[in-house]
Amino acid sequence: GVELVASTKGRAIAEIMQLVEAGVRTIGENRVQEARQKYDSLGGRAALHMIGHLQRNKVRAALPIFAMIHSVDSLRLAEEIECAGRELARTVPVLLEVNVSGEGNKYGISPDDLPSLVERLAGMNAMRVDGLMTMAPLTAGVSGARPVFRTLRTLAESIALMKIPGVCMRHLSMGMSHDFETAIEEGATMVRVGTALFSQ
Ligand SMILES: *Cc1c(COP(=O)(O)O)cnc(C)c1O
């Protein structure tokens, strides 16, 4: 029951359609403009998920094409999504991106800030928090990734225990080409895999 999100940044639509032919149903993209070009070619045969950093001024363009946003990393971005979602009369499923490892050069909410942020988001109607997302440090290898994934799962469990109305921790988006097996062992419900799908 783990959903494969095929990460296709920089990939041509012909390559993506091969994945769709092979049964991939969810495509992850990092940039709104690139995704918009691919959206029409997909013709609804696969859903698009936003997995890269989303700038607030791109939210209005993003909402019509993405079925889910994995990378909500600030209150201000959440407020923008709520506002645009209302205008479109849409409820937008999102995941909150957590910077578990605390690397300074990385987007994401710090684990300490997460509970209070989730409480502030609970009142929103056009945005629905469906879980958490993280990226393990690229240099840490599988042994370094496991504690990061485990911490994300623990955070989701503690938020679930808060029983905040409208907040459901059903998804953990974690794991990439080199560490998705570890992520699944630690409870991932979605893995975002790129390189491993395309390399020979
Ligand atoms: C590119 C990317 C991936 C996929 O990485 P691979 O190592 O190619 O599997 C996953 N998540 C995010 C956010 C990405 O930008």
Tab-separated table of C-alpha atoms and ligand atoms in Angstrom:
chain	number	residue	atom	x	y	z
A	1	GLY	CA	0.000	0.000	0.000
A	2	VAL	CA	2.902	2.402	-0.533
A	3	GLU	CA	2.281	4.978	-3.245
A	4	LEU	CA	5.067	5.557	-5.753
A	5	VAL	CA	5.462	9.225	-6.615
A	6	ALA	CA	7.697	9.273	-9.684
A	7	SER	CA	10.001	12.273	-9.442
A	8	THR	CA	10.313	13.641	-12.980
A	9	LYS	CA	11.998	17.044	-12.724
A	10	GLY	CA	13.954	17.709	-15.882
A	11	ARG	CA	12.492	14.650	-17.618
A	12	ALA	CA	10.830	14.869	-21.029
A	13	ILE	CA	7.156	14.080	-21.404
A	14	ALA	CA	8.014	11.015	-23.552
A	15	GLU	CA	9.949	9.514	-20.630
A	16	ILE	CA	7.106	10.306	-18.262
A	17	MET	CA	4.533	8.682	-20.545
A	18	GLN	CA	6.605	5.482	-20.476
A	19	LEU	CA	6.196	5.441	-16.700
A	20	VAL	CA	2.467	6.037	-17.064
A	21	GLU	CA	2.246	3.152	-19.559
A	22	ALA	CA	4.031	0.996	-16.983
A	23	GLY	CA	1.373	1.827	-14.396
A	24	VAL	CA	2.703	4.862	-12.523
A	25	ARG	CA	-0.245	6.986	-11.434
A	26	THR	CA	1.433	9.823	-9.529
A	27	ILE	CA	4.057	12.203	-10.886
A	28	GLY	CA	6.089	14.492	-8.617
A	29	GLU	CA	7.336	17.802	-9.966
A	30	ASN	CA	9.424	20.559	-8.379
A	31	ARG	CA	8.557	23.632	-10.406
A	32	VAL	CA	5.156	25.042	-11.245
A	33	GLN	CA	6.038	26.205	-14.740
A	34	GLU	CA	7.578	22.878	-15.758
A	35	ALA	CA	4.624	20.997	-14.287
A	36	ARG	CA	2.114	23.162	-16.125
A	37	GLN	CA	3.645	22.191	-19.465
A	38	LYS	CA	3.488	18.498	-18.572
A	39	TYR	CA	-0.035	18.697	-17.140
A	40	ASP	CA	-1.752	18.990	-20.524
A	41	SER	CA	0.286	16.173	-22.067
A	42	LEU	CA	-0.636	13.860	-19.199
A	43	GLY	CA	-4.289	14.304	-20.098
A	44	GLY	CA	-5.432	13.225	-16.654
A	45	ARG	CA	-3.780	9.797	-16.916
A	46	ALA	CA	-1.653	10.495	-13.832
A	47	ALA	CA	-1.984	12.941	-10.964
A	48	LEU	CA	0.637	15.620	-10.380
A	49	HIS	CA	2.043	16.240	-6.899
A	50	MET	CA	4.146	19.271	-5.997
A	51	ILE	CA	7.234	18.032	-4.137
A	52	GLY	CA	9.590	21.011	-4.499
A	53	HIS	CA	9.705	24.295	-2.632
A	54	LEU	CA	6.627	26.360	-3.487
A	55	GLN	CA	6.908	30.141	-3.625
A	56	ARG	CA	3.878	32.044	-2.423
A	57	ASN	CA	3.535	33.955	-5.674
A	58	LYS	CA	3.195	30.634	-7.544
A	59	VAL	CA	0.332	29.244	-5.453
A	60	ARG	CA	-2.458	30.491	-7.725
A	61	ALA	CA	-0.837	28.861	-10.728
A	62	ALA	CA	-0.084	25.684	-8.776
A	63	LEU	CA	-3.497	24.834	-7.365
A	64	PRO	CA	-5.292	23.975	-10.626
A	65	ILE	CA	-2.650	21.456	-11.688
A	66	PHE	CA	-1.540	19.715	-8.491
A	67	ALA	CA	-3.634	17.129	-6.656
A	68	MET	CA	-1.424	17.406	-3.556
A	69	ILE	CA	1.318	19.663	-2.242
A	70	HIS	CA	4.007	17.815	-0.228
A	71	SER	CA	6.077	20.849	0.620
A	72	VAL	CA	4.150	23.267	2.850
A	73	ASP	CA	6.942	24.700	4.957
A	74	SER	CA	5.606	27.898	6.531
A	75	LEU	CA	2.478	29.503	7.945
A	76	ARG	CA	2.596	32.200	5.273
A	77	LEU	CA	2.580	29.636	2.470
A	78	ALA	CA	-0.293	27.805	4.146
A	79	GLU	CA	-2.265	31.051	4.390
A	80	GLU	CA	-1.722	31.703	0.699
A	81	ILE	CA	-2.946	28.199	-0.188
A	82	GLU	CA	-5.992	28.634	2.048
A	83	CYS	CA	-6.801	31.940	0.369
A	84	ALA	CA	-6.380	30.663	-3.195
A	85	GLY	CA	-8.187	27.418	-2.388
A	86	ARG	CA	-11.214	29.379	-1.198
A	87	GLU	CA	-11.321	31.351	-4.415
A	88	LEU	CA	-11.297	28.111	-6.405
A	89	ALA	CA	-13.799	26.509	-4.011
A	90	ARG	CA	-11.326	23.661	-3.548
A	91	THR	CA	-9.992	21.746	-0.602
A	92	VAL	CA	-6.273	21.277	-1.150
A	93	PRO	CA	-4.642	18.225	0.458
A	94	VAL	CA	-1.185	19.121	1.737
A	95	LEU	CA	1.685	17.616	3.678
A	96	LEU	CA	3.857	19.646	6.013
A	97	GLU	CA	7.551	19.498	5.182
A	98	VAL	CA	9.637	18.984	8.305
A	99	ASN	CA	13.364	19.706	8.501
A	100	VAL	CA	14.045	16.815	10.859
A	101	SER	CA	17.822	16.910	10.537
A	102	GLY	CA	17.972	20.653	11.231
A	103	GLU	CA	20.254	21.431	8.302
A	104	GLY	CA	20.442	25.173	7.835
A	105	ASN	CA	20.330	25.087	4.050
A	106	LYS	CA	17.089	23.153	3.919
A	107	TYR	CA	13.439	24.129	3.713
A	108	GLY	CA	11.012	22.775	6.250
A	109	ILE	CA	9.419	23.385	9.606
A	110	SER	CA	11.494	22.603	12.668
A	111	PRO	CA	10.108	19.714	14.744
A	112	ASP	CA	9.756	22.074	17.722
A	113	ASP	CA	7.517	24.452	15.781
A	114	LEU	CA	5.365	21.741	14.238
A	115	PRO	CA	2.650	21.189	16.900
A	116	SER	CA	1.781	24.870	17.254
A	117	LEU	CA	1.773	25.334	13.489
A	118	VAL	CA	-0.587	22.398	12.998
A	119	GLU	CA	-2.947	23.904	15.562
A	120	ARG	CA	-2.988	27.174	13.661
A	121	LEU	CA	-3.740	25.380	10.396
A	122	ALA	CA	-6.584	23.356	11.847
A	123	GLY	CA	-9.120	26.121	11.337
A	124	MET	CA	-8.464	26.370	7.633
A	125	ASN	CA	-11.194	25.096	5.329
A	126	ALA	CA	-9.639	25.161	1.898
A	127	MET	CA	-6.456	23.387	2.985
A	128	ARG	CA	-6.390	19.977	4.616
A	129	VAL	CA	-3.315	18.600	6.390
A	130	ASP	CA	-2.964	14.943	5.409
A	131	GLY	CA	0.438	14.195	6.890
A	132	LEU	CA	4.133	15.002	6.886
A	133	MET	CA	7.032	14.980	4.425
A	134	THR	CA	10.785	15.039	4.905
A	135	MET	CA	14.070	14.605	3.100
A	136	ALA	CA	16.936	12.777	4.779
A	137	PRO	CA	20.355	14.434	4.571
A	138	LEU	CA	21.878	13.482	1.222
A	139	THR	CA	25.275	12.716	2.689
A	140	ALA	CA	24.116	10.623	5.619
A	141	GLY	CA	23.507	7.375	3.748
A	142	VAL	CA	20.941	4.811	4.755
A	143	SER	CA	22.162	4.576	8.359
A	144	GLY	CA	21.752	8.333	8.778
A	145	ALA	CA	18.394	8.361	7.054
A	146	ARG	CA	16.694	5.830	9.307
A	147	PRO	CA	16.586	8.003	12.461
A	148	VAL	CA	15.266	10.907	10.368
A	149	PHE	CA	12.427	8.782	9.002
A	150	ARG	CA	11.706	7.362	12.445
A	151	THR	CA	11.519	10.843	13.927
A	152	LEU	CA	9.045	11.931	11.256
A	153	ARG	CA	6.815	8.975	12.074
A	154	THR	CA	7.023	9.758	15.796
A	155	LEU	CA	6.101	13.379	15.115
A	156	ALA	CA	3.074	12.270	13.092
A	157	GLU	CA	2.003	9.947	15.889
A	158	SER	CA	2.227	12.667	18.508
A	159	ILE	CA	0.252	15.083	16.329
A	160	ALA	CA	-2.394	12.420	15.730
A	161	LEU	CA	-2.728	12.089	19.511
A	162	MET	CA	-3.549	15.806	19.738
A	163	LYS	CA	-6.809	14.981	17.911
A	164	ILE	CA	-6.969	18.322	16.137
A	165	PRO	CA	-10.205	18.601	14.130
A	166	GLY	CA	-9.566	18.417	10.400
A	167	VAL	CA	-5.989	17.211	10.781
A	168	CYS	CA	-5.282	13.638	9.749
A	169	MET	CA	-1.833	12.099	9.786
A	170	ARG	CA	-2.564	9.480	7.141
A	171	HIS	CA	0.501	10.080	4.973
A	172	LEU	CA	4.247	10.051	5.489
A	173	SER	CA	6.068	11.126	2.312
A	174	MET	CA	9.666	10.042	2.767
A	175	GLY	CA	12.316	8.091	0.909
A	176	MET	CA	14.067	8.684	-2.416
A	177	SER	CA	16.051	6.474	-4.824
A	178	HIS	CA	18.836	5.607	-2.407
A	179	ASP	CA	16.818	5.231	0.786
A	180	PHE	CA	13.200	4.393	-0.067
A	181	GLU	CA	13.436	0.844	1.301
A	182	THR	CA	14.508	2.199	4.685
A	183	ALA	CA	11.713	4.757	4.543
A	184	ILE	CA	9.128	2.039	3.894
A	185	GLU	CA	10.462	0.046	6.846
A	186	GLU	CA	9.958	3.162	8.965
A	187	GLY	CA	6.372	3.711	7.819
A	188	ALA	CA	6.410	5.705	4.579
A	189	THR	CA	3.070	5.724	2.759
A	190	MET	CA	4.538	7.605	-0.217
A	191	VAL	CA	8.045	7.389	-1.657
A	192	ARG	CA	9.385	9.981	-4.103
A	193	VAL	CA	11.699	8.144	-6.494
A	194	GLY	CA	13.406	9.638	-9.557
A	195	THR	CA	16.877	8.451	-10.518
A	196	ALA	CA	16.212	4.772	-9.770
A	197	LEU	CA	13.296	4.737	-12.232
A	198	PHE	CA	15.292	6.138	-15.094
A	199	SER	CA	18.797	4.676	-14.771
A	200	GLN	CA	19.499	1.564	-16.820
B	1	LIG	C1	14.386	14.987	-6.994
B	1	LIG	C2	13.599	14.708	-5.782
B	1	LIG	C3	13.312	13.406	-5.375
B	1	LIG	C4	13.837	12.171	-6.101
B	1	LIG	O1	15.209	12.013	-5.880
B	1	LIG	P1	15.979	10.760	-6.516
B	1	LIG	O2	17.235	10.697	-5.734
B	1	LIG	O3	16.209	11.080	-7.960
B	1	LIG	O4	15.138	9.565	-6.337
B	1	LIG	C5	12.510	13.239	-4.248
B	1	LIG	N1	12.031	14.295	-3.550
B	1	LIG	C6	12.311	15.561	-3.913
B	1	LIG	C7	11.752	16.674	-3.096
B	1	LIG	C8	13.095	15.812	-5.027
B	1	LIG	O5	13.377	17.071	-5.356
